[in-house]
Short mmCIF file of C-alpha atoms in Angstrom, two decimals:
data_model
loop_
_atom_site.label_atom_id
_atom_site.label_comp_id
_atom_site.label_asym_id
_atom_site.label_seq_id
_atom_site.Cartn_x
_atom_site.Cartn_y
_atom_site.Cartn_z
CA MET A 502 4.45 38.17 -13.85
CA ARG A 503 5.12 35.41 -11.33
CA ASP A 504 3.10 32.23 -11.00
CA ILE A 505 -0.50 32.62 -9.85
CA GLY A 506 -1.73 30.64 -6.86
CA PHE A 507 -5.06 28.86 -6.93
CA GLY A 508 -7.74 28.91 -4.27
CA LYS A 509 -11.42 29.61 -4.66
CA GLU A 510 -12.82 30.65 -8.03
CA PRO A 511 -11.80 34.15 -9.17
CA TYR A 512 -14.00 36.80 -10.77
CA MET A 513 -12.93 36.24 -14.37
CA TRP A 514 -13.75 32.54 -14.12
CA LYS A 515 -17.20 33.40 -12.81
CA PHE A 516 -17.57 35.65 -15.87
CA TYR A 517 -16.68 32.69 -18.10
CA GLU A 518 -19.30 30.60 -16.34
CA LEU A 519 -21.85 33.35 -16.87
CA LEU A 520 -21.05 33.58 -20.59
CA LEU A 521 -21.04 29.81 -21.15
CA GLY A 522 -24.21 29.14 -19.16
CA GLY A 523 -23.56 25.82 -17.42
CA TYR A 524 -21.39 24.32 -20.17
CA ASP A 525 -20.29 20.71 -19.60
CA PHE A 526 -16.52 20.56 -20.14
CA SER A 527 -16.22 16.78 -19.77
CA GLY A 528 -14.16 15.38 -22.64
CA LYS A 529 -14.24 18.66 -24.58
CA ARG A 530 -11.19 20.00 -26.37
CA VAL A 531 -10.24 23.57 -25.41
CA LEU A 532 -7.76 25.98 -26.96
CA GLU A 533 -6.68 29.21 -25.29
CA ILE A 534 -5.04 31.73 -27.61
CA GLY A 535 -2.60 34.00 -25.77
CA CYS A 536 -2.77 32.11 -22.50
CA GLY A 537 -1.14 34.52 -20.02
CA THR A 538 -1.38 32.74 -16.66
CA GLY A 539 -3.71 30.04 -18.03
CA ILE A 540 -5.96 30.21 -14.99
CA ASN A 541 -9.28 29.94 -16.85
CA THR A 542 -8.19 27.05 -19.08
CA ILE A 543 -6.76 25.25 -16.04
CA LEU A 544 -10.16 25.54 -14.37
CA MET A 545 -11.75 24.08 -17.51
CA ALA A 546 -9.31 21.17 -17.32
CA LYS A 547 -10.26 20.64 -13.67
CA ARG A 548 -13.79 20.16 -14.97
CA GLY A 549 -12.78 17.43 -17.44
CA ALA A 550 -11.63 19.31 -20.56
CA ARG A 551 -8.59 18.36 -22.65
CA VAL A 552 -6.71 21.61 -22.97
CA THR A 553 -4.17 23.28 -25.26
CA PHE A 554 -2.33 26.49 -24.42
CA LEU A 555 -1.00 28.63 -27.27
CA ASP A 556 1.31 31.60 -26.76
CA PHE A 557 4.16 33.18 -28.71
CA SER A 558 6.02 33.88 -25.44
CA ARG A 559 8.22 31.12 -24.04
CA ASP A 560 8.16 32.85 -20.64
CA ALA A 561 4.36 32.91 -20.58
CA LEU A 562 4.15 29.22 -21.46
CA GLY A 563 6.62 28.47 -18.68
CA ILE A 564 4.36 30.22 -16.16
CA VAL A 565 1.30 28.36 -17.45
CA ARG A 566 3.10 25.03 -17.34
CA ARG A 567 4.09 25.57 -13.70
CA ASN A 568 0.55 26.70 -12.81
CA ALA A 569 -0.88 23.62 -14.52
CA GLU A 570 1.51 21.32 -12.69
CA ARG A 571 0.65 22.88 -9.34
CA ALA A 572 -3.05 22.42 -10.08
CA GLY A 573 -2.56 18.80 -11.13
CA VAL A 574 -3.57 19.49 -14.73
CA ASP A 575 -2.17 17.97 -17.92
CA GLY A 576 -2.21 19.90 -21.18
CA GLU A 577 -0.54 20.60 -24.48
CA PHE A 578 1.71 23.66 -24.53
CA VAL A 579 2.29 25.20 -27.96
CA LEU A 580 4.87 27.90 -28.59
CA GLY A 581 3.80 29.76 -31.73
CA ASP A 582 1.96 32.49 -33.55
CA ALA A 583 -1.83 32.16 -33.75
CA PHE A 584 -1.64 32.99 -37.47
CA GLU A 585 0.80 30.17 -38.19
CA THR A 586 -0.23 27.17 -36.07
CA GLY A 587 -2.66 25.68 -38.60
CA PHE A 588 -5.33 24.67 -36.08
CA GLU A 589 -8.55 24.08 -38.03
CA ASP A 590 -11.92 22.55 -37.08
CA GLU A 591 -10.40 20.93 -33.97
CA PHE A 592 -11.72 22.43 -30.74
CA ASP A 593 -15.03 22.52 -28.89
CA ILE A 594 -14.06 25.81 -27.23
CA VAL A 595 -11.58 28.41 -28.44
CA HIS A 596 -11.16 31.37 -26.16
CA SER A 597 -9.04 34.39 -25.30
CA GLU A 598 -9.09 37.17 -22.75
CA GLY A 599 -7.28 40.43 -23.39
CA VAL A 600 -5.73 39.37 -26.70
CA ILE A 601 -7.49 40.58 -29.83
CA GLU A 602 -7.35 44.26 -28.85
CA HIS A 603 -3.58 44.18 -29.49
CA PHE A 604 -4.02 43.73 -33.26
CA ARG A 605 -4.53 46.40 -35.90
CA GLY A 606 -5.16 46.63 -39.64
CA ALA A 607 -6.18 43.40 -41.40
CA GLN A 608 -4.99 41.35 -38.43
CA ARG A 609 -7.69 42.88 -36.23
CA GLN A 610 -10.25 40.82 -38.11
CA GLY A 611 -7.75 38.09 -38.84
CA ILE A 612 -7.19 37.17 -35.21
CA VAL A 613 -10.96 36.71 -34.69
CA ASP A 614 -11.00 34.58 -37.85
CA ARG A 615 -8.26 32.39 -36.36
CA HIS A 616 -10.40 31.76 -33.28
CA ALA A 617 -13.27 30.65 -35.50
CA MET A 618 -11.06 28.58 -37.80
CA ALA A 619 -9.71 26.55 -34.90
CA ALA A 620 -13.21 25.70 -33.63
CA ARG A 621 -15.26 22.76 -34.82
CA LYS A 622 -18.62 23.30 -36.47
CA GLY A 623 -20.97 23.99 -33.58
CA GLY A 624 -18.01 24.79 -31.33
CA ARG A 625 -17.96 27.88 -29.17
CA VAL A 626 -15.67 30.88 -29.40
CA VAL A 627 -15.36 33.00 -26.25
CA ILE A 628 -13.73 36.41 -26.53
CA ILE A 629 -13.22 38.93 -23.73
CA VAL A 630 -11.81 42.38 -24.49
CA PRO A 631 -11.48 45.82 -22.84
CA GLN A 632 -14.44 48.10 -23.54
CA MET A 633 -14.19 51.46 -25.26
CA GLY A 634 -17.04 52.79 -23.11
CA SER A 635 -15.09 52.33 -19.86
CA LEU A 636 -13.94 55.90 -19.23
CA MET A 637 -12.06 54.99 -16.05
CA TYR A 638 -10.02 52.33 -17.85
CA ARG A 639 -9.28 54.62 -20.79
CA ALA A 640 -8.25 57.53 -18.56
CA GLY A 641 -5.99 55.26 -16.53
CA LYS A 642 -4.45 53.81 -19.68
CA PHE A 643 -3.77 57.31 -21.02
CA LEU A 644 -2.10 58.39 -17.77
CA SER A 645 -0.04 55.20 -17.66
CA GLU A 646 1.13 55.74 -21.24
CA MET A 647 2.03 59.35 -20.49
CA THR A 648 4.08 58.35 -17.43
CA GLY A 649 5.75 55.39 -19.13
CA SER A 650 4.20 52.82 -16.81
CA TRP A 651 1.91 51.10 -19.34
CA ILE A 652 3.22 47.55 -19.79
CA HIS A 653 0.67 45.98 -22.16
CA GLY A 654 1.91 47.34 -25.48
CA TRP A 655 -0.34 48.72 -28.22
CA GLU A 656 -3.95 48.19 -27.20
CA HIS A 657 -7.15 49.55 -28.69
CA PRO A 658 -10.38 48.68 -26.84
CA TYR A 659 -13.54 47.44 -28.51
CA THR A 660 -16.99 48.87 -28.84
CA ARG A 661 -19.93 46.50 -28.60
CA GLY A 662 -20.65 47.06 -32.29
CA GLU A 663 -17.14 46.24 -33.43
CA LEU A 664 -17.02 43.01 -31.43
CA GLU A 665 -20.40 41.94 -32.81
CA LYS A 666 -19.39 42.77 -36.38
CA ARG A 667 -16.06 40.97 -36.26
CA MET A 668 -17.49 37.80 -34.75
CA GLU A 669 -20.23 37.69 -37.37
CA ARG A 670 -17.69 38.22 -40.16
CA ALA A 671 -15.72 35.27 -38.79
CA GLY A 672 -18.70 32.97 -39.38
CA LEU A 673 -19.99 32.90 -35.82
CA ASP A 674 -23.58 33.02 -34.62
CA ARG A 675 -22.97 35.25 -31.63
CA GLY A 676 -24.85 35.53 -28.37
CA ASP A 677 -25.33 38.67 -26.34
CA VAL A 678 -22.36 40.91 -25.63
CA VAL A 679 -22.05 41.17 -21.83
CA GLY A 680 -20.20 43.80 -19.83
CA GLY A 681 -18.17 43.28 -16.70
CA GLU A 682 -15.81 44.83 -14.14
CA LEU A 683 -17.94 47.93 -13.62
CA LEU A 684 -16.64 49.00 -10.18
CA MET A 685 -13.28 47.34 -10.78
CA ALA A 686 -12.71 49.83 -13.60
CA PHE A 687 -12.11 52.54 -11.02
CA GLY A 688 -8.89 50.79 -10.05
CA TRP A 689 -7.61 51.25 -13.59
CA LEU A 690 -7.84 55.01 -13.17
CA PHE A 691 -4.80 54.66 -10.89
CA SER A 692 -3.03 52.03 -12.99
CA ALA A 693 0.01 54.31 -13.43
CA LEU A 694 0.69 53.72 -9.71
CA TRP A 695 0.39 49.94 -9.63
CA LEU A 696 0.97 48.39 -13.08
CA ARG A 697 4.69 47.87 -12.54
CA ASP A 698 4.06 46.17 -9.21
CA GLY A 699 3.08 42.74 -10.46
CA SER A 700 2.01 41.57 -7.02
CA ILE A 701 -1.05 43.86 -7.07
CA LEU A 702 -2.30 42.45 -10.36
CA GLU A 703 -1.59 38.91 -9.15
CA ARG A 704 -3.69 39.40 -6.03
CA SER A 705 -6.57 40.79 -8.09
CA ILE A 706 -6.47 37.84 -10.51
CA ARG A 707 -6.64 35.20 -7.81
CA LYS A 708 -9.02 37.02 -5.45
CA PRO A 709 -12.01 34.73 -4.70
CA ALA A 710 -15.27 36.07 -6.11
CA ASN A 711 -17.91 37.45 -3.79
CA ARG A 712 -21.45 36.80 -5.02
CA LYS A 713 -22.89 40.24 -4.25
CA PHE A 714 -19.85 42.08 -5.60
CA PHE A 715 -20.00 39.95 -8.75
CA ARG A 716 -23.61 40.97 -9.37
CA LEU A 717 -22.65 44.64 -9.04
CA ASN A 718 -19.79 44.25 -11.51
CA TYR A 719 -21.12 41.92 -14.23
CA SER A 720 -24.08 41.59 -16.59
CA ASN A 721 -26.16 44.53 -15.51
CA TRP A 722 -27.30 47.68 -17.33
CA ALA A 723 -24.37 49.80 -16.16
CA ALA A 724 -21.70 47.13 -16.60
CA ASP A 725 -22.86 46.50 -20.17
CA ARG A 726 -22.21 50.17 -20.98
CA TRP A 727 -19.29 51.20 -18.77
CA GLY A 728 -17.64 48.05 -17.41
CA ARG A 729 -13.96 47.58 -18.22
CA VAL A 730 -14.55 44.43 -20.25
CA LEU A 731 -16.93 42.99 -22.81
CA GLY A 732 -17.45 39.28 -23.33
CA CYS A 733 -19.26 37.35 -26.01
CA VAL A 734 -19.75 33.73 -27.08
CA GLY A 735 -20.15 32.78 -30.72
CA VAL A 736 -21.11 29.42 -32.19
CA LYS A 737 -19.37 28.32 -35.39
CA ARG A 738 -21.74 27.77 -38.28
#
């Protein structure tokens, strides 16, 4: 994926704001695990946070570094495995989006544990994952895998119950699990047609959020059950 441009606030950032409920980032230390484009952490830095980006991909870190420079943001860029970095009791916020669903076996709990381990006591852990209940997303993923166009590797979505259980096992007092991307999930039904065209995904990531469309897509009865993503905030005990 090429670098992402920055304009007005995108939908996923508004979802973060919804989950964090007016959080004051000034002076806070933030760690993103599996940083991708880094857009959400960069926006936290723009609000006063001191930020660290962690990814095992040198290419991904290069994209994030360029995005941060273009946004006028300083940060620490760490190339490494989340299971081997040794971060412990350091950060006010530890977060990831679209990361923990790529782990299986003991590591499926272990990666949530690593989020909690890196957070300070009283720090917040924000996790956003694809939702098992999103039939459009799952159908699109199946078709993409069958046609060889799926580019995201092994990925197993979460149920609400699994996300709740794993966060609690990691020593987190969790808040409500919130659903999002209800109508957006329909686009994933056709993901076999657009996944390999990175420009389409780029445009969707940076698209400025519309207030009415956001309300239709996030934190409502239908989105909680059938939206493409689930998000939850836990507080470290």
